[in-house]
CSV table of C-alpha atoms in Angstrom, one decimal:
chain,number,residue,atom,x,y,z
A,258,UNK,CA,-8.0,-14.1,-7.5
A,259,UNK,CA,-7.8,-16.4,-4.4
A,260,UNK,CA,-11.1,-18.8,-4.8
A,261,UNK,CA,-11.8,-19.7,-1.1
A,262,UNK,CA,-15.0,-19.6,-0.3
A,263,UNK,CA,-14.8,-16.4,2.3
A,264,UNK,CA,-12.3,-14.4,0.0
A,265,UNK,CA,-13.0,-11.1,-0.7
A,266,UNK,CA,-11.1,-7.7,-2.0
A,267,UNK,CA,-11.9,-4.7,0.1
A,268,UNK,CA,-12.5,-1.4,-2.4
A,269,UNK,CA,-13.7,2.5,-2.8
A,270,UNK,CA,-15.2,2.9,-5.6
A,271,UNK,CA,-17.0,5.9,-7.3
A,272,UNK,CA,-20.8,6.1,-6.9
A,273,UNK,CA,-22.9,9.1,-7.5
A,274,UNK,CA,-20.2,11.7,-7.4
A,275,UNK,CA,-18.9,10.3,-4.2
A,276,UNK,CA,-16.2,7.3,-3.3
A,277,UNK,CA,-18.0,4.4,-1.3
A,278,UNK,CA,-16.8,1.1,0.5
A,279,UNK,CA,-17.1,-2.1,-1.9
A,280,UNK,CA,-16.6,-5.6,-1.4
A,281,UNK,CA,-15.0,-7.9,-4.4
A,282,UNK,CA,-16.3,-11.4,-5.1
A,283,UNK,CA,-14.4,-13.0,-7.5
A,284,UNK,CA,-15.3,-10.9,-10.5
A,285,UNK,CA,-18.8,-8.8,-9.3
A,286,UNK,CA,-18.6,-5.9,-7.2
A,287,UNK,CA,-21.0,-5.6,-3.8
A,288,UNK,CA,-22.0,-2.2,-2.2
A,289,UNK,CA,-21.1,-2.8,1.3
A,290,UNK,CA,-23.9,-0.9,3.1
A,291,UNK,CA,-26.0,-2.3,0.7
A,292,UNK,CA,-24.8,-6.1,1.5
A,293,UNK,CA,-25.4,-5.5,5.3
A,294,UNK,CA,-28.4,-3.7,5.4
A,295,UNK,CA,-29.8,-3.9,2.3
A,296,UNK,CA,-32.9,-1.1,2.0
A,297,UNK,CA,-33.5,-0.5,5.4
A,298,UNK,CA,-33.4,2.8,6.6
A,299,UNK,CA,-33.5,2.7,10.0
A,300,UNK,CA,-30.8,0.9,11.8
A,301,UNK,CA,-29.4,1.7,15.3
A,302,UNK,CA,-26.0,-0.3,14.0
A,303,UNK,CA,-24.2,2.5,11.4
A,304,UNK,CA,-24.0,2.0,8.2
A,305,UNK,CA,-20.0,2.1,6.9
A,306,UNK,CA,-19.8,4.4,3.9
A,307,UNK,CA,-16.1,4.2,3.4
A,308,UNK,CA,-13.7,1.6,3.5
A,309,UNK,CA,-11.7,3.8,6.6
A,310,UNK,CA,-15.3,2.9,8.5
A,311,UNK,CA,-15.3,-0.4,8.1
A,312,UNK,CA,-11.4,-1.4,9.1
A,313,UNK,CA,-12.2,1.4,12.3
A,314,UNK,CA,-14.8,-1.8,12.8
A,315,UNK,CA,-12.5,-4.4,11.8
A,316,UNK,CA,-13.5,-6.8,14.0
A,317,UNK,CA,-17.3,-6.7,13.4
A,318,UNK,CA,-17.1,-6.1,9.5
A,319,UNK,CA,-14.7,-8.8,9.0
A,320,UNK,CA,-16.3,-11.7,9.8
A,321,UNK,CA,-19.8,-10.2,8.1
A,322,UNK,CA,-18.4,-9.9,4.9
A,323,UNK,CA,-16.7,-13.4,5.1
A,324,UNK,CA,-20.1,-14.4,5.5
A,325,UNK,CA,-21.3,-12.8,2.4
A,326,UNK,CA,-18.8,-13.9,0.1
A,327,UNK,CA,-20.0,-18.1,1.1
A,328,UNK,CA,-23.4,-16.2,0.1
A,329,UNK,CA,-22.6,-15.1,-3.1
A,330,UNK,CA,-20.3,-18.3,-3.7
A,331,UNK,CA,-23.7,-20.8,-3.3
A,332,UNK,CA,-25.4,-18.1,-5.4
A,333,UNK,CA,-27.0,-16.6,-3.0
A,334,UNK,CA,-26.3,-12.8,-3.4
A,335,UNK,CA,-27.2,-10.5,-0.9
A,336,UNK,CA,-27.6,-7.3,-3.1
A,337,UNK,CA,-27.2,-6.2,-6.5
A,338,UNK,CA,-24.1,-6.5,-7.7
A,339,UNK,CA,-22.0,-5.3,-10.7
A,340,UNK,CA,-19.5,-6.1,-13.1
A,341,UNK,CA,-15.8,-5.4,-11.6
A,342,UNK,CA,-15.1,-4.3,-15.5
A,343,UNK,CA,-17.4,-1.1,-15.7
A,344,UNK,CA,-16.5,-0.2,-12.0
A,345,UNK,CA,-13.9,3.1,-11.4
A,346,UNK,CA,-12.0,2.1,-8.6
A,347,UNK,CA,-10.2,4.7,-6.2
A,348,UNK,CA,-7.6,4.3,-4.0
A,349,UNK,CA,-9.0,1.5,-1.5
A,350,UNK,CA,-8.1,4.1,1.9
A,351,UNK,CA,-8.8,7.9,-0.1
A,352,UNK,CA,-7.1,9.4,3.3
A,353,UNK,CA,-5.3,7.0,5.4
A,354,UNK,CA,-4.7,8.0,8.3
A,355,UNK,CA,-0.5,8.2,8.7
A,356,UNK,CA,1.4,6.5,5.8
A,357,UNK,CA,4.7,4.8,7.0
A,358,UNK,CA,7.0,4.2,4.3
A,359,UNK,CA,10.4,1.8,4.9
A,360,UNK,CA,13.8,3.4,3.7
A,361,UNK,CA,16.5,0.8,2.3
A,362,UNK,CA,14.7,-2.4,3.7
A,363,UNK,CA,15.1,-4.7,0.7
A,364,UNK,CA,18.5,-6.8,0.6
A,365,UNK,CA,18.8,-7.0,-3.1
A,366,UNK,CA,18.2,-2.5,-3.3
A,367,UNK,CA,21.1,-2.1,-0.7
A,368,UNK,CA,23.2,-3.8,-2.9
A,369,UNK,CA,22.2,-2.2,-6.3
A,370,UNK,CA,22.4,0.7,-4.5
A,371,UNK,CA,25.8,0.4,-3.0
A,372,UNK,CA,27.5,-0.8,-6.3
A,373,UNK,CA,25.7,2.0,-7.7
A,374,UNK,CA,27.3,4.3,-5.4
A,375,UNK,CA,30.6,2.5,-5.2
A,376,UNK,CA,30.4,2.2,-1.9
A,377,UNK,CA,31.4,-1.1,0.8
A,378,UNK,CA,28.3,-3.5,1.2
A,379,UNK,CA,26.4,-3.2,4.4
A,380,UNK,CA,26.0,-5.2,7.0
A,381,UNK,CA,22.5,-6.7,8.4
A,382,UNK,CA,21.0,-3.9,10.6
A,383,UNK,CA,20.2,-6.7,12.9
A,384,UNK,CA,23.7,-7.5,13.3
A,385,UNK,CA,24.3,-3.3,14.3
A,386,UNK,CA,21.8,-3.8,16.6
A,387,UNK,CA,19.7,-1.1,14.6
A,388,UNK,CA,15.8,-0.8,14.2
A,389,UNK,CA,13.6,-0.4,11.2
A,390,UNK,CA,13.4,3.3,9.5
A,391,UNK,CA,10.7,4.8,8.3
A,392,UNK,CA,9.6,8.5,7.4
A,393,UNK,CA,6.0,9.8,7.0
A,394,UNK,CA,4.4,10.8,3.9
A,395,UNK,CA,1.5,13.1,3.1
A,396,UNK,CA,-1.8,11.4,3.2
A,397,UNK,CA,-4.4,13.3,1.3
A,398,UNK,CA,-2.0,15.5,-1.4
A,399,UNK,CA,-0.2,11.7,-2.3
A,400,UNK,CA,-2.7,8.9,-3.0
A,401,UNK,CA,-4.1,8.0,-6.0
A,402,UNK,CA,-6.1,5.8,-7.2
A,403,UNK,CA,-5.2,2.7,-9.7
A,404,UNK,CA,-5.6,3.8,-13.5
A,405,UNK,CA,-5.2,7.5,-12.8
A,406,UNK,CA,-2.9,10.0,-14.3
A,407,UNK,CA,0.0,11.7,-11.8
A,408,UNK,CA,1.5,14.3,-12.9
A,409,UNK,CA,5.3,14.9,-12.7
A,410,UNK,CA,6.0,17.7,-9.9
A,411,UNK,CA,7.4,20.7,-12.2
A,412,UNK,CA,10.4,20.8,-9.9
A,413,UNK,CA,12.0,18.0,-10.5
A,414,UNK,CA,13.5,16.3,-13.5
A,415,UNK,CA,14.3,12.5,-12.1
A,416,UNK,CA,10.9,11.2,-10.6
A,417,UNK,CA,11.8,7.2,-9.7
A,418,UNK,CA,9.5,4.3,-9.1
A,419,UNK,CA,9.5,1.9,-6.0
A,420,UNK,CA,6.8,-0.9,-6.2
A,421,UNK,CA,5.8,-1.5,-2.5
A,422,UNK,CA,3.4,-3.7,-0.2
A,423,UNK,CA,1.6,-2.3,1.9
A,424,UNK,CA,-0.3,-3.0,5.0
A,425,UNK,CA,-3.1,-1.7,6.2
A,426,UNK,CA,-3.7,-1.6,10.2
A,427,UNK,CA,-6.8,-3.2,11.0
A,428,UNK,CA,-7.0,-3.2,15.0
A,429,UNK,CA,-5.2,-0.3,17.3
A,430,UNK,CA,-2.1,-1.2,18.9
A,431,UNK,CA,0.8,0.0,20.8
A,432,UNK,CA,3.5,-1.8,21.8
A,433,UNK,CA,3.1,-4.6,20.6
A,434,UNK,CA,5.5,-7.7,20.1
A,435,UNK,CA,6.7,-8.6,17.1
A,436,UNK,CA,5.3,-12.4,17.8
A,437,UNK,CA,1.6,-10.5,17.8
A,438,UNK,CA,2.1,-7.9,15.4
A,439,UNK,CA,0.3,-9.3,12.2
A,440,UNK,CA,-2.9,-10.2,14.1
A,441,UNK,CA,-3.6,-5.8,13.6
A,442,UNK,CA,-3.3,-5.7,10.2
A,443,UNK,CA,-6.1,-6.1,7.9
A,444,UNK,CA,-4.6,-6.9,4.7
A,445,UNK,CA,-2.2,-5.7,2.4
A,446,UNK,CA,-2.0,-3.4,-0.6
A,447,UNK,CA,-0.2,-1.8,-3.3
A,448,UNK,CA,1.8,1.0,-3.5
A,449,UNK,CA,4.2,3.3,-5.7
A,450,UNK,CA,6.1,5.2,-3.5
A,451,UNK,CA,7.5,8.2,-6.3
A,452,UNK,CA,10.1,10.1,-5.0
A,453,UNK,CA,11.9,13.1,-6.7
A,454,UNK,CA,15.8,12.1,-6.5
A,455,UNK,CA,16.8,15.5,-7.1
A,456,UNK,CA,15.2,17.0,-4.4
A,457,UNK,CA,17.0,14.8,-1.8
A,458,UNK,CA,18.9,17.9,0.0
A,459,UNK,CA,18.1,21.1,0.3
A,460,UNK,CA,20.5,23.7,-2.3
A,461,UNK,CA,22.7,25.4,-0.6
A,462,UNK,CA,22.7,23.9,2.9
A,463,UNK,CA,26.4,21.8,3.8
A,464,UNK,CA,25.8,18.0,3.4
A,465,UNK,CA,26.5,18.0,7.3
A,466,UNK,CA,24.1,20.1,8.8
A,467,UNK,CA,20.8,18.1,10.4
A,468,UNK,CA,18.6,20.4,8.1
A,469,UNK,CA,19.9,19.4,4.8
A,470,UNK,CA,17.2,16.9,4.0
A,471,UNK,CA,13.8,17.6,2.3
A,472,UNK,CA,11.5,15.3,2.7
A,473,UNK,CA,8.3,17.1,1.7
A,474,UNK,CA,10.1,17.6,-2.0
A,475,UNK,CA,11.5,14.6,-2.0
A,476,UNK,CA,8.4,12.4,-1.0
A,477,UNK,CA,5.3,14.4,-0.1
A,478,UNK,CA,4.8,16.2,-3.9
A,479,UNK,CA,1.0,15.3,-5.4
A,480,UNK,CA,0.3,12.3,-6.4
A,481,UNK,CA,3.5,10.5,-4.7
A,482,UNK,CA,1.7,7.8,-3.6
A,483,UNK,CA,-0.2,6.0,-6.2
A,484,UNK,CA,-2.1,2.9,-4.5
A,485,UNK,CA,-4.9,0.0,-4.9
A,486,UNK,CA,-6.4,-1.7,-6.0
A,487,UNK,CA,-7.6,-3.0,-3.0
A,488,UNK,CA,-7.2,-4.3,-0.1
A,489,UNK,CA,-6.6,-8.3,0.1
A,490,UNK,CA,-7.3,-9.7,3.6
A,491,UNK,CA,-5.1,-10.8,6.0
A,492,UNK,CA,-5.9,-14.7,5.4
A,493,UNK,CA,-6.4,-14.9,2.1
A,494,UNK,CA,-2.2,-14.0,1.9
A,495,UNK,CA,-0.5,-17.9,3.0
A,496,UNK,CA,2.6,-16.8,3.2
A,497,UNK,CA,3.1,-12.9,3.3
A,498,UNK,CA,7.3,-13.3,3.5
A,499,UNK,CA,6.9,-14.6,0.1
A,500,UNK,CA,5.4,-12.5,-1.9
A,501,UNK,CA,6.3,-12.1,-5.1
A,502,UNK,CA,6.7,-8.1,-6.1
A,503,UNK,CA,7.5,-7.2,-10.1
A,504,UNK,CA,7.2,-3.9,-11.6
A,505,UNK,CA,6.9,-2.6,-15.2
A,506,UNK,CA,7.6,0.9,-17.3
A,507,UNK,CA,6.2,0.7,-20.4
A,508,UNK,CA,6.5,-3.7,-20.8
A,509,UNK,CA,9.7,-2.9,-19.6
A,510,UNK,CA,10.4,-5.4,-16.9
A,511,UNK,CA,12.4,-3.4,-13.9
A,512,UNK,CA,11.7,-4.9,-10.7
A,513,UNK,CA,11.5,-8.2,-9.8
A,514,UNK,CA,12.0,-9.6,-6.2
A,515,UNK,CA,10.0,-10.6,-3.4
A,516,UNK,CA,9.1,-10.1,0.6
A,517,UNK,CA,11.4,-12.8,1.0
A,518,UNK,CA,14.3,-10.4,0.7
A,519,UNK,CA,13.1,-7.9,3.3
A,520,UNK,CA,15.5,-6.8,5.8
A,521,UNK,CA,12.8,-5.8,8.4
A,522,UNK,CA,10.3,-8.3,8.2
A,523,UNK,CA,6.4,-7.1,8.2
A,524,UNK,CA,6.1,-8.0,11.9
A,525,UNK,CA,9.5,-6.1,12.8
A,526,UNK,CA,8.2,-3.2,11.6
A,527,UNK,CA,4.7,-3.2,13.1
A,528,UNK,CA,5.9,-3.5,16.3
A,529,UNK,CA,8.9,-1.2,15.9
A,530,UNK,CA,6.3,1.5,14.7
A,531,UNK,CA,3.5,1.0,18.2
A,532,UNK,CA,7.0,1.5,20.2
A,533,UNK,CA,6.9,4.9,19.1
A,534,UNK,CA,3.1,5.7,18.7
A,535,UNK,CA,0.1,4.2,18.7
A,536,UNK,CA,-0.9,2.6,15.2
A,537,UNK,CA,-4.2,3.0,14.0
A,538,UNK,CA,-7.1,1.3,11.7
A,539,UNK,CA,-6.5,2.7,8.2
A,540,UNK,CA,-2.9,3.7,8.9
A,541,UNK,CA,-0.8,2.3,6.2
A,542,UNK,CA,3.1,1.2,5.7
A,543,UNK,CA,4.9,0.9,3.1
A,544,UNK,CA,7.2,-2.2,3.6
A,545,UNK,CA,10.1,-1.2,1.5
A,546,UNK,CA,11.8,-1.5,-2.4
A,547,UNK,CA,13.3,-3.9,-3.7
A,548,UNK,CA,16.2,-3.8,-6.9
A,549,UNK,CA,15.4,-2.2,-9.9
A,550,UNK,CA,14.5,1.4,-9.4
A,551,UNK,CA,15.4,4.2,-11.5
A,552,UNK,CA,18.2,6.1,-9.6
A,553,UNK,CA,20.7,2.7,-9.9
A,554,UNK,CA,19.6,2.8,-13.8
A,555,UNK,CA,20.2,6.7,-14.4
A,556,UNK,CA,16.5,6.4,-15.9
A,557,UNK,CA,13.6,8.7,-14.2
A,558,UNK,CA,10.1,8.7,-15.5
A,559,UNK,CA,8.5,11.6,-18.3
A,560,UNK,CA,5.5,12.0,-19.1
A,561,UNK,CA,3.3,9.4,-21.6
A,562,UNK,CA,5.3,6.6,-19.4
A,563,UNK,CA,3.0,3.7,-18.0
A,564,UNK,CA,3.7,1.6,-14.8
A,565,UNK,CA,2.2,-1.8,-13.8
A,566,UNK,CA,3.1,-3.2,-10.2
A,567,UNK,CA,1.8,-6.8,-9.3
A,568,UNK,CA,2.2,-8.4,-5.9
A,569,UNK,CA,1.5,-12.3,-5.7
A,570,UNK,CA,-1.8,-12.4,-3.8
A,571,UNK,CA,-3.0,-9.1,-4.2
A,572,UNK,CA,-3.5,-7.7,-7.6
A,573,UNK,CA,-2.3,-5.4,-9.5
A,574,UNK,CA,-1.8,-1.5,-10.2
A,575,UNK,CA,-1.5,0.4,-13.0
A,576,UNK,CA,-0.6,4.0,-13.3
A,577,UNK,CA,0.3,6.5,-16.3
A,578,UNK,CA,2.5,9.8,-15.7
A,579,UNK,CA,1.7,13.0,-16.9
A,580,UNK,CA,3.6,16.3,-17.3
């Protein structure tokens, strides 16, 4: 974990039946409300409960727990804290608000993919003149926590893994350039963004017709979204087009790339998104795949299967599949 003095790891994690906002120094865990306010109970400034309160008050909370990690780094701790190691954490946004995931964004997947497919290699988007693509997946139903169990929708039979990262909005914005974009997000995170490659087009409906897609089946099934486990500032990421992304079934190395190879860059697709709507703090998007998921390989995950996902900077995820 990053050792500057104001780095933290923004978390939920599960107190007294309920999920409630943490902050992570280095290896101890903080209660947030508890680090602001300590035992006061009357306080005409909210206490944040949940890590969706505290990025709607980006701004404010930022800086404040900045502060409390120099604290705790001169040994000076503001409240109890615990040990990270006997800590359940959940999924570091239990409902984001809209989660935007990137289709086919990753150079080195639009190959594999195309060879896979024997088709002609594609050119840059940029060069078509094209704009980043994203659809919309189910907020609540999808996201898990790290460590958890999914279980494999009953419906499909070739369940795939893409190792994401993901950023978090932070500040409100709508159209906003791409030279401004990464000033609204808050920090990234992990995600697995499952999808059920046999559920691509509806059965029965012609390959041509503008409802042949199913997207719900496809993307939106329980558990799709496995993410955490946390959420890594903004600053505390030097160089966020080169992070290193790797994911694992079972040991089994099967992706290994990095943001370097993103078609769309992270700022392209902020902005692209507040063209069309206004982005919000604790809306999430998935920045894209890279090489090395299942459907190239002919190999779909079953149940007793583990995956590990680490991003460079952030941490990492680990999820096991049930039937």
């Amino acid at each position: 974990m990053t050792q500057n003095s104001h780095a933290y790891r923004l978390a939920s994690y599960a107190a007294r039946e309920a999920q409630r906002a943490g902050m992570v120094v280095d290896d101890r865990l903080f209660d947030i409300s508890e680090a602001l306010y300590g035992s006061a109970t009357q306080s005409t400034d909210p206490r944040p409960m949940s890590v969706l309160e505290v990025l709607q008050r980006w701004d404010d909370m930022h800086p404040r727990l900045q502060a409390i990690a120099r604290q705790v780094r001169k040994g000076r701790d503001p409240s109890k804290s615990q040990p990270l190691s006997g800590i359940k954490l959940g999924a570091p946004i239990l409902y984001p608000g809209t989660i935007f995931c990137a289709g086919a964004n990753y150079r080195d997947h639009v190959a594999e993919m195309a060879r896979a497919l024997n088709l002609p290699q594609e050119p840059d988007p940029h060069e078509l003149g094209l704009k980043p693509w994203h659809f919309i997946k189910a907020s609540a139903a999808c996201v898990r926590g790290p460590d958890s169990g999914i279980a494999l929708p009953a419906y499909s039979k070739k369940v795939d893994w893409e190792a994401e990262i993901a950023l978090v909005i932070g500040r409100e914005c709508r159209n906003v350039a791409i030279e401004r974009a990464m000033s609204h997000i808050a920090g990234f995170t992990i995600v697995n963004d499952l999808s059920a490659r046999d559920h691509i087009r509806r059965s029965g409906v012609p390959a041509e017709s503008p409802f042949c897609f199913d997207w719900v089946s496809h993307k939106s099934f329980d558990g799709a979204l496995p993410m955490g486990p946390w959420i890594t500032p903004l600053e505390d990421i030097p160089e966020p087009g080169k992070m290193g992304i790797r994911l694992w079934v079972n040991q089994e190395l099967m992706q290994d790339s990095s943001s370097a190879n993103l078609i769309f860059s992270m700022a392209e697709q902020v902005s692209h998104l507040s063209s069309r709507l206004t982005l919000r703090p604790g809306d999430v998007i998935a920045t894209g795949t890279p090489a090395g998921c299942g459907a190239a390989r002919g190999r779909f995950l079953k149940a007793g299967d583990r995956v590990r996902i680490a991003v460079e900077g952030v941490g990492e995820l680990n999820n096991h599949f049930t039937a």
